[in-house]
PDB file of C-alpha atoms in Angstrom:
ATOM      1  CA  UNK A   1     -17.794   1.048   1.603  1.00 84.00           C
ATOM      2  CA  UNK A   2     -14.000   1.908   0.191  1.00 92.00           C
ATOM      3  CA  UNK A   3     -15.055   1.474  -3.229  1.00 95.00           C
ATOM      4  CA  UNK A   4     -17.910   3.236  -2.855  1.00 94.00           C
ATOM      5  CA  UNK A   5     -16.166   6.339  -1.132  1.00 95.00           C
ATOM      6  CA  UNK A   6     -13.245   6.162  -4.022  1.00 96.00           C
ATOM      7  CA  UNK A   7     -15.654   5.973  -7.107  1.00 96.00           C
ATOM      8  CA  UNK A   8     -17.713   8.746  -6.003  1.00 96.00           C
ATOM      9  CA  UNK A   9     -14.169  10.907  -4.199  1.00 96.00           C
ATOM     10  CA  UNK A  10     -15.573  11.102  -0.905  1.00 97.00           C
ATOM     11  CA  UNK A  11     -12.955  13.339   1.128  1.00 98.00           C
ATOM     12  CA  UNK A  12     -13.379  10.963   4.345  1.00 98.00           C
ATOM     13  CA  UNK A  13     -15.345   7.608   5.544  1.00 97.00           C
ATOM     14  CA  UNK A  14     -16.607   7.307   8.704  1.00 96.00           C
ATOM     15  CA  UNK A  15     -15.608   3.733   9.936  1.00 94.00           C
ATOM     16  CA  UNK A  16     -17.957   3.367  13.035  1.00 89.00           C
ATOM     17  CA  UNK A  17     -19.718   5.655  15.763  1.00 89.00           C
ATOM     18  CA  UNK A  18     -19.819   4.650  19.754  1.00 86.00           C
ATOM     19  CA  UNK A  19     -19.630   1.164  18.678  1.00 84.00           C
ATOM     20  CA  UNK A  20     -18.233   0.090  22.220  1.00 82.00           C
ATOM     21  CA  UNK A  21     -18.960  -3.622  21.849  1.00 82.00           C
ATOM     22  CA  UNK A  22     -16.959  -4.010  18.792  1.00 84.00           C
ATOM     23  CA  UNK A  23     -14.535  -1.061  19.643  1.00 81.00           C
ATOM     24  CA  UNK A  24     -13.050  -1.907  23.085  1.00 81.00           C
ATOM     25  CA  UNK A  25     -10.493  -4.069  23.516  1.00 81.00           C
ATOM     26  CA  UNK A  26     -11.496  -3.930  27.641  1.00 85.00           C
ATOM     27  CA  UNK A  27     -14.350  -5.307  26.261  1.00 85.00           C
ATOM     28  CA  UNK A  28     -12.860  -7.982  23.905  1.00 89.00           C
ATOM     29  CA  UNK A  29      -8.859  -8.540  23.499  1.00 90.00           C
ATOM     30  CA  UNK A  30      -9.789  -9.242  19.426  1.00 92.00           C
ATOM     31  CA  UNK A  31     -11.405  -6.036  18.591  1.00 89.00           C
ATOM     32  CA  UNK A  32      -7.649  -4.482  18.326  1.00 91.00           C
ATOM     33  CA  UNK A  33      -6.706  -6.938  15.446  1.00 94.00           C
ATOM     34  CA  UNK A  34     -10.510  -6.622  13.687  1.00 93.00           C
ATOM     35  CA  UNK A  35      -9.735  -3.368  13.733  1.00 92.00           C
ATOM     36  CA  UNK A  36      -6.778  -3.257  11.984  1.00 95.00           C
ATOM     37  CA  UNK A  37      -8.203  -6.071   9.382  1.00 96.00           C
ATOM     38  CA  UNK A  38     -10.728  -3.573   8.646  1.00 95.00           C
ATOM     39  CA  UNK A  39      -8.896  -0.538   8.268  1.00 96.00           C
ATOM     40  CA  UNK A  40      -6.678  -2.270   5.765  1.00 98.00           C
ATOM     41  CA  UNK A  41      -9.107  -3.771   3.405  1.00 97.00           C
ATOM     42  CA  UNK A  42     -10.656  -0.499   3.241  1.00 97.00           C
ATOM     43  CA  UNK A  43      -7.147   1.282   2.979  1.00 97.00           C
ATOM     44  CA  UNK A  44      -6.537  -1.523  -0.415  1.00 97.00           C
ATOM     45  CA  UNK A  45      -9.199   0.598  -2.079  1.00 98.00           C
ATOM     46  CA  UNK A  46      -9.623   3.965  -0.947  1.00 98.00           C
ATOM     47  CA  UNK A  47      -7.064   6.641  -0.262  1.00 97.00           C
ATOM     48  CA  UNK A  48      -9.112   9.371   1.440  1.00 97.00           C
ATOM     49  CA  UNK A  49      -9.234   9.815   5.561  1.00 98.00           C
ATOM     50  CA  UNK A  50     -10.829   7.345   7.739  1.00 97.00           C
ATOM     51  CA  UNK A  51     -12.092   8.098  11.014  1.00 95.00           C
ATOM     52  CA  UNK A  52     -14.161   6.308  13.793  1.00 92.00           C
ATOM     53  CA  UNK A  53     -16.824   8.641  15.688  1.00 90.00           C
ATOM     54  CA  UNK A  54     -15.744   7.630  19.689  1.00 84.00           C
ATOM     55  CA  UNK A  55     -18.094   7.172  22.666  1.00 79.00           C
ATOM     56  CA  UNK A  56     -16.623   9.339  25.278  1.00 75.00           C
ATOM     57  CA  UNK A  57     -19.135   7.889  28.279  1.00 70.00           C
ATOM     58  CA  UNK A  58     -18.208   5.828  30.465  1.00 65.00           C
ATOM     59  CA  UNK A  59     -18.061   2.612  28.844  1.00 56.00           C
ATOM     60  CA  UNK A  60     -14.178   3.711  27.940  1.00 54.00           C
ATOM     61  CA  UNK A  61     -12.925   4.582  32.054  1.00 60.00           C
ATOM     62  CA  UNK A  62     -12.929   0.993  32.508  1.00 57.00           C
ATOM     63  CA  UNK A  63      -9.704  -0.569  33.952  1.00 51.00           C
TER      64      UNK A  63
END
């Protein structure tokens, strides 16, 4: 996906949308670090924006 977007100079990549499974660290304590793993292999070969499309519902007012 980051090679991709930096061969063909995409302005921004889209990481994920409402992807609360694999998003939530309520719902899993290792999502934070896959995260993170993620964002920084793509970050080795693309220097546009990232972003991640969030689920607003309710799946994120747990506590």
């Amino acid at each position: 996906m980051g090679k991709f977007g930096q061969t063909e100079g995409v302005s921004m990549i889209v990481l994920g949308t409402e992807m609360v499974g694999v998003s939530s660290p309520v719902q899993d304590p290792a999502n934070t670090g896959r995260w993170r793993n993620l964002i920084a292999a793509v970050r080795g070969v693309y220097t546009g924006s990232l972003t991640y499309g969030g689920n607003w519902g309710g799946a994120y007012n747990e506590k």
